[in-house]
PDB file of C-alpha atoms and ligand atoms in Angstrom:
ATOM      1  CA  MET K  29       0.000   0.000   0.000  1.00  0.00           C
ATOM      2  CA  ARG K  30       1.377   3.434  -0.917  1.00  0.00           C
ATOM      3  CA  ARG K  31       2.241   5.745   1.959  1.00  0.00           C
ATOM      4  CA  LEU K  32       1.373   9.434   2.084  1.00  0.00           C
ATOM      5  CA  LEU K  33       2.484  12.249   4.350  1.00  0.00           C
ATOM      6  CA  ILE K  34      -0.083  15.048   4.615  1.00  0.00           C
ATOM      7  CA  ILE K  35       1.212  18.320   6.031  1.00  0.00           C
ATOM      8  CA  GLY K  36      -1.115  21.039   7.320  1.00  0.00           C
ATOM      9  CA  THR K  37      -0.010  24.672   7.099  1.00  0.00           C
ATOM     10  CA  GLY K  38      -3.279  26.629   7.564  1.00  0.00           C
ATOM     11  CA  GLY K  39      -5.278  28.557   4.948  1.00  0.00           C
ATOM     12  CA  THR K  40      -9.008  28.903   4.389  1.00  0.00           C
ATOM     13  CA  ILE K  41      -9.427  25.131   4.320  1.00  0.00           C
ATOM     14  CA  SER K  42      -8.602  25.151   8.052  1.00  0.00           C
ATOM     15  CA  CYS K  43     -10.399  28.383   8.964  1.00  0.00           C
ATOM     16  CA  GLY K  44     -13.160  29.007  11.455  1.00  0.00           C
ATOM     17  CA  LYS K  45     -15.213  32.182  11.887  1.00  0.00           C
ATOM     18  CA  THR K  46     -13.988  34.645  14.517  1.00  0.00           C
ATOM     19  CA  GLU K  47     -15.296  38.102  15.363  1.00  0.00           C
ATOM     20  CA  ASN K  48     -12.374  39.467  13.340  1.00  0.00           C
ATOM     21  CA  GLY K  49     -12.988  37.380  10.242  1.00  0.00           C
ATOM     22  CA  LEU K  50     -11.803  33.978   9.078  1.00  0.00           C
ATOM     23  CA  ALA K  51      -8.674  32.612  10.768  1.00  0.00           C
ATOM     24  CA  PRO K  52      -7.019  29.179  10.879  1.00  0.00           C
ATOM     25  CA  ALA K  53      -8.691  27.139  13.628  1.00  0.00           C
ATOM     26  CA  PHE K  54      -8.616  23.450  12.674  1.00  0.00           C
ATOM     27  CA  GLY K  55      -5.686  21.074  12.478  1.00  0.00           C
ATOM     28  CA  ILE K  56      -4.841  18.588   9.754  1.00  0.00           C
ATOM     29  CA  THR K  57      -6.341  15.607  11.639  1.00  0.00           C
ATOM     30  CA  GLU K  58      -9.691  17.410  11.833  1.00  0.00           C
ATOM     31  CA  LEU K  59      -9.511  18.227   8.116  1.00  0.00           C
ATOM     32  CA  LEU K  60      -8.755  14.619   7.218  1.00  0.00           C
ATOM     33  CA  ALA K  61     -11.646  13.412   9.363  1.00  0.00           C
ATOM     34  CA  ALA K  62     -14.049  15.930   7.809  1.00  0.00           C
ATOM     35  CA  ALA K  63     -12.974  14.880   4.284  1.00  0.00           C
ATOM     36  CA  GLY K  64     -13.498  11.216   5.167  1.00  0.00           C
ATOM     37  CA  LEU K  65      -9.793  10.415   4.902  1.00  0.00           C
ATOM     38  CA  ASP K  66      -8.890   9.634   8.506  1.00  0.00           C
ATOM     39  CA  GLY K  67      -8.105   6.182   9.804  1.00  0.00           C
ATOM     40  CA  ARG K  68      -6.433   5.074   6.588  1.00  0.00           C
ATOM     41  CA  ALA K  69      -3.307   3.140   7.440  1.00  0.00           C
ATOM     42  CA  ASP K  70      -1.350   4.582   4.529  1.00  0.00           C
ATOM     43  CA  ILE K  71      -1.804   8.224   5.594  1.00  0.00           C
ATOM     44  CA  VAL K  72       0.354   9.958   8.183  1.00  0.00           C
ATOM     45  CA  SER K  73      -0.284  13.607   8.971  1.00  0.00           C
ATOM     46  CA  GLU K  74       1.533  16.412  10.690  1.00  0.00           C
ATOM     47  CA  GLN K  75       0.841  20.067  11.364  1.00  0.00           C
ATOM     48  CA  LEU K  76       3.755  22.296  10.359  1.00  0.00           C
ATOM     49  CA  PHE K  77       2.089  25.728  10.579  1.00  0.00           C
ATOM     50  CA  GLY K  78      -1.377  27.141  11.220  1.00  0.00           C
ATOM     51  CA  LEU K  79      -1.194  30.329   9.190  1.00  0.00           C
ATOM     52  CA  ASP K  80      -3.197  32.437   6.830  1.00  0.00           C
ATOM     53  CA  SER K  81      -0.899  32.099   3.821  1.00  0.00           C
ATOM     54  CA  THR K  82      -0.645  35.895   3.680  1.00  0.00           C
ATOM     55  CA  ASN K  83       1.863  35.392   6.498  1.00  0.00           C
ATOM     56  CA  MET K  84       3.997  32.836   4.648  1.00  0.00           C
ATOM     57  CA  THR K  85       7.565  33.743   3.686  1.00  0.00           C
ATOM     58  CA  PRO K  86      10.445  31.924   1.974  1.00  0.00           C
ATOM     59  CA  ARG K  87      11.541  30.755   5.446  1.00  0.00           C
ATOM     60  CA  HIS K  88       8.293  28.771   5.809  1.00  0.00           C
ATOM     61  CA  TRP K  89       8.760  27.176   2.382  1.00  0.00           C
ATOM     62  CA  GLU K  90      12.393  26.310   3.146  1.00  0.00           C
ATOM     63  CA  LYS K  91      11.185  24.641   6.346  1.00  0.00           C
ATOM     64  CA  LEU K  92       8.450  22.794   4.449  1.00  0.00           C
ATOM     65  CA  ALA K  93      10.948  21.559   1.846  1.00  0.00           C
ATOM     66  CA  ARG K  94      13.364  20.455   4.607  1.00  0.00           C
ATOM     67  CA  ARG K  95      10.589  18.491   6.292  1.00  0.00           C
ATOM     68  CA  ILE K  96       9.687  16.726   3.037  1.00  0.00           C
ATOM     69  CA  VAL K  97      13.352  15.948   2.312  1.00  0.00           C
ATOM     70  CA  GLN K  98      13.792  14.531   5.856  1.00  0.00           C
ATOM     71  CA  ARG K  99      10.922  12.133   5.226  1.00  0.00           C
ATOM     72  CA  TYR K 100      11.357  11.657   1.471  1.00  0.00           C
ATOM     73  CA  ASP K 101      12.401   7.992   1.668  1.00  0.00           C
ATOM     74  CA  GLU K 102       9.607   7.038   4.097  1.00  0.00           C
ATOM     75  CA  PHE K 103       6.701   8.078   1.841  1.00  0.00           C
ATOM     76  CA  ASP K 104       5.523   7.652  -1.748  1.00  0.00           C
ATOM     77  CA  GLY K 105       3.941  11.077  -1.920  1.00  0.00           C
ATOM     78  CA  PHE K 106       3.239  14.318  -0.047  1.00  0.00           C
ATOM     79  CA  VAL K 107       0.130  16.494   0.202  1.00  0.00           C
ATOM     80  CA  ILE K 108       0.278  19.988   1.656  1.00  0.00           C
ATOM     81  CA  THR K 109      -2.818  21.913   2.669  1.00  0.00           C
ATOM     82  CA  HIS K 110      -2.037  25.615   2.190  1.00  0.00           C
ATOM     83  CA  GLY K 111      -3.841  28.928   1.881  1.00  0.00           C
ATOM     84  CA  THR K 112      -4.696  29.849  -1.679  1.00  0.00           C
ATOM     85  CA  ASP K 113      -3.412  33.430  -1.526  1.00  0.00           C
ATOM     86  CA  THR K 114       0.274  32.512  -1.730  1.00  0.00           C
ATOM     87  CA  MET K 115      -0.051  28.893  -2.852  1.00  0.00           C
ATOM     88  CA  ALA K 116       1.338  29.747  -6.298  1.00  0.00           C
ATOM     89  CA  TYR K 117       4.459  31.238  -4.651  1.00  0.00           C
ATOM     90  CA  ALA K 118       4.709  28.196  -2.364  1.00  0.00           C
ATOM     91  CA  ALA K 119       4.419  25.707  -5.236  1.00  0.00           C
ATOM     92  CA  ALA K 120       6.919  27.741  -7.277  1.00  0.00           C
ATOM     93  CA  SER K 121       9.356  27.789  -4.332  1.00  0.00           C
ATOM     94  CA  LEU K 122       9.044  24.044  -3.702  1.00  0.00           C
ATOM     95  CA  SER K 123       9.556  23.451  -7.445  1.00  0.00           C
ATOM     96  CA  CYS K 124      12.959  25.146  -7.032  1.00  0.00           C
ATOM     97  CA  LEU K 125      13.897  23.493  -3.730  1.00  0.00           C
ATOM     98  CA  ILE K 126      12.938  19.968  -4.812  1.00  0.00           C
ATOM     99  CA  GLN K 127      13.498  19.930  -8.566  1.00  0.00           C
ATOM    100  CA  ASN K 128      12.104  17.235 -10.820  1.00  0.00           C
ATOM    101  CA  SER K 129      10.761  15.339  -7.799  1.00  0.00           C
ATOM    102  CA  ARG K 130      10.284  11.628  -8.466  1.00  0.00           C
ATOM    103  CA  LYS K 131       7.555  11.657  -5.836  1.00  0.00           C
ATOM    104  CA  PRO K 132       4.438  13.826  -6.019  1.00  0.00           C
ATOM    105  CA  ILE K 133       4.392  16.928  -3.802  1.00  0.00           C
ATOM    106  CA  VAL K 134       0.832  18.190  -4.048  1.00  0.00           C
ATOM    107  CA  PHE K 135      -0.535  21.522  -2.834  1.00  0.00           C
ATOM    108  CA  THR K 136      -4.228  21.899  -2.204  1.00  0.00           C
ATOM    109  CA  GLY K 137      -6.594  24.078  -0.201  1.00  0.00           C
ATOM    110  CA  SER K 138     -10.027  25.541  -0.616  1.00  0.00           C
ATOM    111  CA  MET K 139     -11.873  28.785  -1.167  1.00  0.00           C
ATOM    112  CA  LYS K 140     -14.473  27.965   1.500  1.00  0.00           C
ATOM    113  CA  PRO K 141     -13.654  26.621   4.971  1.00  0.00           C
ATOM    114  CA  MET K 142     -14.030  22.868   5.458  1.00  0.00           C
ATOM    115  CA  THR K 143     -16.830  23.595   7.920  1.00  0.00           C
ATOM    116  CA  ASP K 144     -19.042  25.365   5.315  1.00  0.00           C
ATOM    117  CA  GLU K 145     -21.834  23.171   4.033  1.00  0.00           C
ATOM    118  CA  ASP K 146     -21.017  23.829   0.373  1.00  0.00           C
ATOM    119  CA  SER K 147     -17.244  23.819   0.878  1.00  0.00           C
ATOM    120  CA  ASP K 148     -14.915  22.861  -1.960  1.00  0.00           C
ATOM    121  CA  ALA K 149     -12.449  21.536   0.663  1.00  0.00           C
ATOM    122  CA  PRO K 150     -13.447  17.833   0.921  1.00  0.00           C
ATOM    123  CA  LYS K 151     -13.270  17.272  -2.834  1.00  0.00           C
ATOM    124  CA  ASN K 152      -9.982  19.150  -3.250  1.00  0.00           C
ATOM    125  CA  LEU K 153      -8.362  17.227  -0.398  1.00  0.00           C
ATOM    126  CA  ARG K 154      -9.658  13.889  -1.652  1.00  0.00           C
ATOM    127  CA  ASP K 155      -8.507  14.683  -5.216  1.00  0.00           C
ATOM    128  CA  ALA K 156      -5.049  15.675  -3.954  1.00  0.00           C
ATOM    129  CA  VAL K 157      -4.752  12.383  -2.059  1.00  0.00           C
ATOM    130  CA  LYS K 158      -6.050  10.385  -5.002  1.00  0.00           C
ATOM    131  CA  PHE K 159      -3.471  11.959  -7.283  1.00  0.00           C
ATOM    132  CA  ALA K 160      -0.614  11.660  -4.773  1.00  0.00           C
ATOM    133  CA  VAL K 161      -1.137   7.919  -4.192  1.00  0.00           C
ATOM    134  CA  ASP K 162      -1.120   7.118  -7.899  1.00  0.00           C
ATOM    135  CA  GLU K 163       2.183   5.601  -8.916  1.00  0.00           C
ATOM    136  CA  ARG K 164       2.208   7.640 -12.160  1.00  0.00           C
ATOM    137  CA  ALA K 165       2.255  10.904 -10.177  1.00  0.00           C
ATOM    138  CA  PHE K 166       5.439  12.949  -9.720  1.00  0.00           C
ATOM    139  CA  GLY K 167       6.581  16.567  -9.410  1.00  0.00           C
ATOM    140  CA  VAL K 168       5.296  19.576  -7.511  1.00  0.00           C
ATOM    141  CA  ARG K 169       1.621  20.173  -8.389  1.00  0.00           C
ATOM    142  CA  VAL K 170      -1.365  22.251  -7.413  1.00  0.00           C
ATOM    143  CA  VAL K 171      -4.535  20.129  -7.331  1.00  0.00           C
ATOM    144  CA  PHE K 172      -7.601  22.336  -7.214  1.00  0.00           C
ATOM    145  CA  CYS K 173     -11.134  22.223  -8.622  1.00  0.00           C
ATOM    146  CA  GLY K 174     -10.462  19.114 -10.706  1.00  0.00           C
ATOM    147  CA  GLU K 175      -7.262  20.482 -12.266  1.00  0.00           C
ATOM    148  CA  ILE K 176      -3.700  19.287 -11.795  1.00  0.00           C
ATOM    149  CA  ILE K 177      -1.330  22.180 -12.439  1.00  0.00           C
ATOM    150  CA  ASP K 178       2.471  22.146 -12.688  1.00  0.00           C
ATOM    151  CA  GLY K 179       3.748  23.941  -9.560  1.00  0.00           C
ATOM    152  CA  ARG K 180       5.779  26.262 -11.802  1.00  0.00           C
ATOM    153  CA  CYS K 181       2.746  27.491 -13.741  1.00  0.00           C
ATOM    154  CA  ALA K 182      -0.003  28.150 -11.180  1.00  0.00           C
ATOM    155  CA  HIS K 183      -1.457  31.625 -10.815  1.00  0.00           C
ATOM    156  CA  LYS K 184      -4.371  32.700  -8.625  1.00  0.00           C
ATOM    157  CA  TRP K 185      -6.549  34.842 -10.839  1.00  0.00           C
ATOM    158  CA  ASP K 186      -9.897  34.985  -8.988  1.00  0.00           C
ATOM    159  CA  THR K 187     -10.862  35.695  -5.379  1.00  0.00           C
ATOM    160  CA  ASP K 188     -14.532  34.802  -5.686  1.00  0.00           C
ATOM    161  CA  THR K 189     -14.914  31.414  -7.346  1.00  0.00           C
ATOM    162  CA  VAL K 190     -14.010  27.894  -6.254  1.00  0.00           C
ATOM    163  CA  ASP K 191     -11.813  27.658  -9.365  1.00  0.00           C
ATOM    164  CA  PRO K 192      -9.200  30.322  -8.598  1.00  0.00           C
ATOM    165  CA  TYR K 193      -6.157  28.837 -10.385  1.00  0.00           C
ATOM    166  CA  GLU K 194      -4.988  28.983 -13.945  1.00  0.00           C
ATOM    167  CA  SER K 195      -2.097  27.129 -15.484  1.00  0.00           C
ATOM    168  CA  VAL K 196      -0.248  29.957 -17.211  1.00  0.00           C
ATOM    169  CA  ASN K 197       1.439  29.482 -20.607  1.00  0.00           C
ATOM    170  CA  ASN K 198       1.145  25.725 -20.205  1.00  0.00           C
ATOM    171  CA  GLU K 199      -1.748  23.301 -20.364  1.00  0.00           C
ATOM    172  CA  ASP K 200      -2.826  21.664 -17.098  1.00  0.00           C
ATOM    173  CA  TYR K 201      -0.474  18.807 -16.297  1.00  0.00           C
ATOM    174  CA  GLY K 202      -3.574  16.637 -15.790  1.00  0.00           C
ATOM    175  CA  TYR K 203      -7.168  16.718 -14.635  1.00  0.00           C
ATOM    176  CA  PHE K 204      -9.966  14.664 -13.135  1.00  0.00           C
ATOM    177  CA  TRP K 205     -12.614  13.293 -15.456  1.00  0.00           C
ATOM    178  CA  HIS K 206     -16.240  13.476 -14.258  1.00  0.00           C
ATOM    179  CA  ASP K 207     -16.078   9.800 -13.312  1.00  0.00           C
ATOM    180  CA  GLY K 208     -13.098  10.543 -11.028  1.00  0.00           C
ATOM    181  CA  LYS K 209     -10.440   8.990 -13.281  1.00  0.00           C
ATOM    182  CA  ILE K 210      -7.242  10.976 -13.693  1.00  0.00           C
ATOM    183  CA  ALA K 211      -5.809  12.143 -17.022  1.00  0.00           C
ATOM    184  CA  PHE K 212      -2.024  12.338 -16.645  1.00  0.00           C
ATOM    185  CA  GLY K 213       0.554  14.387 -18.528  1.00  0.00           C
ATOM    186  CA  GLU K 214       4.052  13.308 -19.450  1.00  0.00           C
ATOM    187  CA  GLU K 215       5.940  10.506 -17.691  1.00  0.00           C
ATOM    188  CA  TYR K 216       8.783  11.011 -15.248  1.00  0.00           C
ATOM    189  CA  SER K 217      12.378  11.022 -16.410  1.00  0.00           C
ATOM    190  CA  GLY K 218      15.659  12.281 -15.001  1.00  0.00           C
ATOM    191  CA  GLU K 219      16.553  12.613 -11.345  1.00  0.00           C
ATOM    192  CA  THR K 220      15.450  14.545  -8.284  1.00  0.00           C
ATOM    193  CA  ARG K 221      17.633  17.431  -7.062  1.00  0.00           C
ATOM    194  CA  PHE K 222      17.336  18.814  -3.518  1.00  0.00           C
ATOM    195  CA  TYR K 223      18.199  22.333  -2.344  1.00  0.00           C
ATOM    196  CA  GLU K 224      17.735  24.196   0.925  1.00  0.00           C
ATOM    197  CA  HIS K 225      17.934  27.925   0.395  1.00  0.00           C
ATOM    198  CA  LEU K 226      16.120  30.842  -1.177  1.00  0.00           C
ATOM    199  CA  SER K 227      17.761  34.264  -1.119  1.00  0.00           C
ATOM    200  CA  ASP K 228      15.973  37.270   0.377  1.00  0.00           C
ATOM    201  CA  ASP K 229      17.702  39.747  -1.923  1.00  0.00           C
ATOM    202  CA  VAL K 230      15.267  39.568  -4.833  1.00  0.00           C
ATOM    203  CA  PHE K 231      12.897  42.493  -5.359  1.00  0.00           C
ATOM    204  CA  LEU K 232      10.081  42.990  -7.769  1.00  0.00           C
ATOM    205  CA  ILE K 233       8.867  46.352  -8.978  1.00  0.00           C
ATOM    206  CA  LYS K 234       5.733  46.776 -11.015  1.00  0.00           C
ATOM    207  CA  LEU K 235       6.206  49.649 -13.429  1.00  0.00           C
ATOM    208  CA  ILE K 236       3.482  52.227 -13.797  1.00  0.00           C
ATOM    209  CA  PRO K 237       3.853  54.829 -16.513  1.00  0.00           C
ATOM    210  CA  GLY K 238       5.909  57.775 -15.262  1.00  0.00           C
ATOM    211  CA  GLN K 239       7.029  56.203 -11.983  1.00  0.00           C
ATOM    212  CA  GLY K 240      10.675  56.433 -10.878  1.00  0.00           C
ATOM    213  CA  LEU K 241      12.752  53.485  -9.714  1.00  0.00           C
ATOM    214  CA  TYR K 242      13.251  53.105  -5.957  1.00  0.00           C
ATOM    215  CA  VAL K 243      15.268  50.016  -5.194  1.00  0.00           C
ATOM    216  CA  PRO K 244      16.132  48.744  -1.685  1.00  0.00           C
ATOM    217  CA  GLU K 245      19.854  48.777  -0.778  1.00  0.00           C
ATOM    218  CA  ASN K 246      20.279  45.012  -0.486  1.00  0.00           C
ATOM    219  CA  THR K 247      18.808  44.238  -3.910  1.00  0.00           C
ATOM    220  CA  LYS K 248      20.904  41.689  -5.802  1.00  0.00           C
ATOM    221  CA  ALA K 249      18.299  40.638  -8.360  1.00  0.00           C
ATOM    222  CA  LEU K 250      15.603  43.033  -9.533  1.00  0.00           C
ATOM    223  CA  ILE K 251      12.546  41.864 -11.420  1.00  0.00           C
ATOM    224  CA  LEU K 252      10.970  44.713 -13.362  1.00  0.00           C
ATOM    225  CA  GLU K 253       7.379  43.908 -14.170  1.00  0.00           C
ATOM    226  CA  SER K 254       7.254  45.832 -17.409  1.00  0.00           C
ATOM    227  CA  TYR K 255       4.534  46.010 -20.053  1.00  0.00           C
ATOM    228  CA  GLY K 256       3.533  43.786 -22.981  1.00  0.00           C
ATOM    229  CA  SER K 257       6.457  42.003 -24.647  1.00  0.00           C
ATOM    230  CA  GLY K 258       8.850  43.744 -22.249  1.00  0.00           C
ATOM    231  CA  GLY K 259      11.127  46.759 -22.444  1.00  0.00           C
ATOM    232  CA  VAL K 260      12.628  49.527 -20.319  1.00  0.00           C
ATOM    233  CA  PRO K 261      11.121  53.019 -20.617  1.00  0.00           C
ATOM    234  CA  ASP K 262      13.694  55.529 -21.943  1.00  0.00           C
ATOM    235  CA  TYR K 263      13.353  57.612 -18.770  1.00  0.00           C
ATOM    236  CA  LEU K 264      14.461  54.654 -16.588  1.00  0.00           C
ATOM    237  CA  LEU K 265      17.264  53.362 -18.772  1.00  0.00           C
ATOM    238  CA  ASP K 266      20.080  55.338 -17.067  1.00  0.00           C
ATOM    239  CA  GLU K 267      18.913  54.184 -13.662  1.00  0.00           C
ATOM    240  CA  VAL K 268      18.635  50.542 -14.766  1.00  0.00           C
ATOM    241  CA  THR K 269      22.083  50.680 -16.409  1.00  0.00           C
ATOM    242  CA  LYS K 270      23.570  52.141 -13.213  1.00  0.00           C
ATOM    243  CA  LEU K 271      22.014  49.352 -11.135  1.00  0.00           C
ATOM    244  CA  ALA K 272      23.393  46.711 -13.497  1.00  0.00           C
ATOM    245  CA  GLY K 273      26.787  48.447 -13.314  1.00  0.00           C
ATOM    246  CA  LYS K 274      26.669  48.091  -9.509  1.00  0.00           C
ATOM    247  CA  GLY K 275      26.150  44.319  -9.958  1.00  0.00           C
ATOM    248  CA  VAL K 276      22.355  44.094  -9.652  1.00  0.00           C
ATOM    249  CA  TYR K 277      20.947  41.387 -11.956  1.00  0.00           C
ATOM    250  CA  VAL K 278      17.999  42.915 -13.792  1.00  0.00           C
ATOM    251  CA  ILE K 279      15.206  40.664 -15.068  1.00  0.00           C
ATOM    252  CA  ILE K 280      12.398  41.907 -17.283  1.00  0.00           C
ATOM    253  CA  ALA K 281       8.944  40.428 -16.664  1.00  0.00           C
ATOM    254  CA  THR K 282       5.573  41.440 -18.064  1.00  0.00           C
ATOM    255  CA  GLN K 283       2.315  42.533 -16.484  1.00  0.00           C
ATOM    256  CA  CYS K 284       0.445  40.433 -19.076  1.00  0.00           C
ATOM    257  CA  PRO K 285      -0.503  37.112 -17.482  1.00  0.00           C
ATOM    258  CA  TYR K 286      -0.265  35.194 -20.779  1.00  0.00           C
ATOM    259  CA  GLY K 287       2.211  35.039 -23.628  1.00  0.00           C
ATOM    260  CA  GLY K 288       5.379  35.990 -21.735  1.00  0.00           C
ATOM    261  CA  THR K 289       8.152  38.434 -22.619  1.00  0.00           C
ATOM    262  CA  HIS K 290       9.769  38.812 -26.062  1.00  0.00           C
ATOM    263  CA  LEU K 291      12.428  41.384 -25.278  1.00  0.00           C
ATOM    264  CA  ASN K 292      13.793  41.465 -28.811  1.00  0.00           C
ATOM    265  CA  GLU K 293      10.516  42.365 -30.439  1.00  0.00           C
ATOM    266  CA  TYR K 294      10.546  46.149 -29.899  1.00  0.00           C
ATOM    267  CA  GLU K 295      13.285  48.754 -29.863  1.00  0.00           C
ATOM    268  CA  VAL K 296      12.496  49.580 -26.189  1.00  0.00           C
ATOM    269  CA  GLY K 297      13.530  46.007 -25.343  1.00  0.00           C
ATOM    270  CA  GLN K 298      16.278  45.396 -27.868  1.00  0.00           C
ATOM    271  CA  TYR K 299      18.055  48.673 -27.202  1.00  0.00           C
ATOM    272  CA  ALA K 300      17.842  48.255 -23.404  1.00  0.00           C
ATOM    273  CA  ALA K 301      19.277  44.732 -23.681  1.00  0.00           C
ATOM    274  CA  ARG K 302      22.146  46.092 -25.799  1.00  0.00           C
ATOM    275  CA  VAL K 303      23.225  48.777 -23.317  1.00  0.00           C
ATOM    276  CA  CYS K 304      22.658  46.717 -20.189  1.00  0.00           C
ATOM    277  CA  PRO K 305      22.832  42.962 -19.340  1.00  0.00           C
ATOM    278  CA  LEU K 306      19.155  42.069 -19.017  1.00  0.00           C
ATOM    279  CA  LEU K 307      17.491  38.733 -18.417  1.00  0.00           C
ATOM    280  CA  GLU K 308      13.855  38.087 -19.218  1.00  0.00           C
ATOM    281  CA  THR K 309      11.221  35.835 -17.676  1.00  0.00           C
ATOM    282  CA  GLY K 310       9.890  34.541 -21.016  1.00  0.00           C
ATOM    283  CA  LYS K 311       6.933  32.277 -20.300  1.00  0.00           C
ATOM    284  CA  MET K 312       7.500  31.987 -16.531  1.00  0.00           C
ATOM    285  CA  THR K 313       4.781  33.211 -14.196  1.00  0.00           C
ATOM    286  CA  VAL K 314       5.898  36.095 -12.020  1.00  0.00           C
ATOM    287  CA  GLU K 315       5.574  33.772  -9.005  1.00  0.00           C
ATOM    288  CA  TYR K 316       7.948  31.272 -10.576  1.00  0.00           C
ATOM    289  CA  ALA K 317      10.358  33.980 -11.740  1.00  0.00           C
ATOM    290  CA  VAL K 318      10.557  35.257  -8.142  1.00  0.00           C
ATOM    291  CA  ALA K 319      11.201  31.746  -6.772  1.00  0.00           C
ATOM    292  CA  ARG K 320      13.683  30.945  -9.531  1.00  0.00           C
ATOM    293  CA  ALA K 321      15.619  34.173  -8.902  1.00  0.00           C
ATOM    294  CA  ARG K 322      15.643  33.547  -5.133  1.00  0.00           C
ATOM    295  CA  TRP K 323      16.982  30.045  -5.692  1.00  0.00           C
ATOM    296  CA  ALA K 324      19.485  31.008  -8.410  1.00  0.00           C
ATOM    297  CA  LEU K 325      20.827  33.824  -6.227  1.00  0.00           C
ATOM    298  CA  ALA K 326      21.344  31.438  -3.308  1.00  0.00           C
ATOM    299  CA  TYR K 327      23.394  29.056  -5.503  1.00  0.00           C
ATOM    300  CA  SER K 328      25.525  31.386  -7.633  1.00  0.00           C
ATOM    301  CA  ASP K 329      28.134  34.079  -7.093  1.00  0.00           C
ATOM    302  CA  ASN K 330      28.425  35.676 -10.519  1.00  0.00           C
ATOM    303  CA  PHE K 331      26.107  36.849 -13.273  1.00  0.00           C
ATOM    304  CA  GLU K 332      26.885  34.022 -15.720  1.00  0.00           C
ATOM    305  CA  ASP K 333      26.091  31.317 -13.147  1.00  0.00           C
ATOM    306  CA  PHE K 334      22.979  33.161 -12.022  1.00  0.00           C
ATOM    307  CA  LYS K 335      21.831  33.459 -15.634  1.00  0.00           C
ATOM    308  CA  ARG K 336      22.388  29.758 -16.292  1.00  0.00           C
ATOM    309  CA  LEU K 337      20.501  28.699 -13.159  1.00  0.00           C
ATOM    310  CA  PHE K 338      17.694  31.191 -13.710  1.00  0.00           C
ATOM    311  CA  ASN K 339      17.168  30.095 -17.316  1.00  0.00           C
ATOM    312  CA  ASP K 340      17.595  26.335 -16.929  1.00  0.00           C
ATOM    313  CA  GLY K 341      14.277  25.466 -15.433  1.00  0.00           C
TER     314      GLY K 341
HETATM  315  N1  LIG N 165      -6.373  34.117   3.115  1.00  0.00           N
HETATM  316  C1  LIG N 165      -6.471  32.692   2.854  1.00  0.00           C
HETATM  317  C2  LIG N 165      -5.065  32.112   2.821  1.00  0.00           C
HETATM  318  O1  LIG N 165      -4.388  32.262   1.843  1.00  0.00           O
HETATM  319  C3  LIG N 165      -7.172  32.453   1.563  1.00  0.00           C
HETATM  320  C4  LIG N 165      -7.361  31.000   1.181  1.00  0.00           C
HETATM  321  O2  LIG N 165      -6.755  30.093   1.698  1.00  0.00           O
HETATM  322  O3  LIG N 165      -8.196  30.770   0.253  1.00  0.00           O
HETATM  323  O4  LIG N 165      -4.636  31.546   3.789  1.00  0.00           O
END
């Protein structure tokens, strides 16, 4: 029988009503019982955090990855219940810390607390478990509302529906048919690589037309969320070039959720890339670009190495 470790971290799925609004109140054992998953010999659970995911930071995701690595050989798969607000950042971070995982590491949660009568929580949790115990499953995934999304591609795009995630610039890795069967994507190949650290020295600035550039002192990698295909406004080019000259790695992203950057397409991108060493996010989500930059920064000490690590994933 396949063995699963289910780790609770908080989020709406675990929330109860308080006079100050929803807040995490229930532990993972209560969630498993409510979803009808308790008492199964192949499931072990533990509570790592009890947080609204608004309060999650890279330190929490490093700790989560460490815990999974400590127990990697004991289990066939891992399910993490997590708040939806930063789940895309969490899945992106875990995708960098445990790369090409042979075993499934599955994030799920819900938009309505488990205790609500019409909650999406029981189905999401059951789907996540069903996927994680399947021997074809691998990699970091977000399982939500019948979809199975690559952890590098998830983006929360809606605050009001029970289907808040999109797989950006990539089809869903898999999904659940109406009869509960699972449609899987590609098969596993290669090997799993484990890492421990994410740097704190990555900053992201969303450009708005006319705004200056105010960059914190400790910035080592700067993601500029530019417009459309990507470019640097003429009025910021001196500032960006100066930052690059001081050793800051500058990465151009786009505010468009789909399509990605194509820095070479327009003069505002091509010219900027000629006068200054720029990287671009291409088809990465912003969440994954942030995680990738944090990881690449932690494991490189020069621009060429950073560039290779940032681009190779
Ligand atoms: N604020 C909640 C959280 O991210 C939202 C949710 O889980 O849906 O923890």
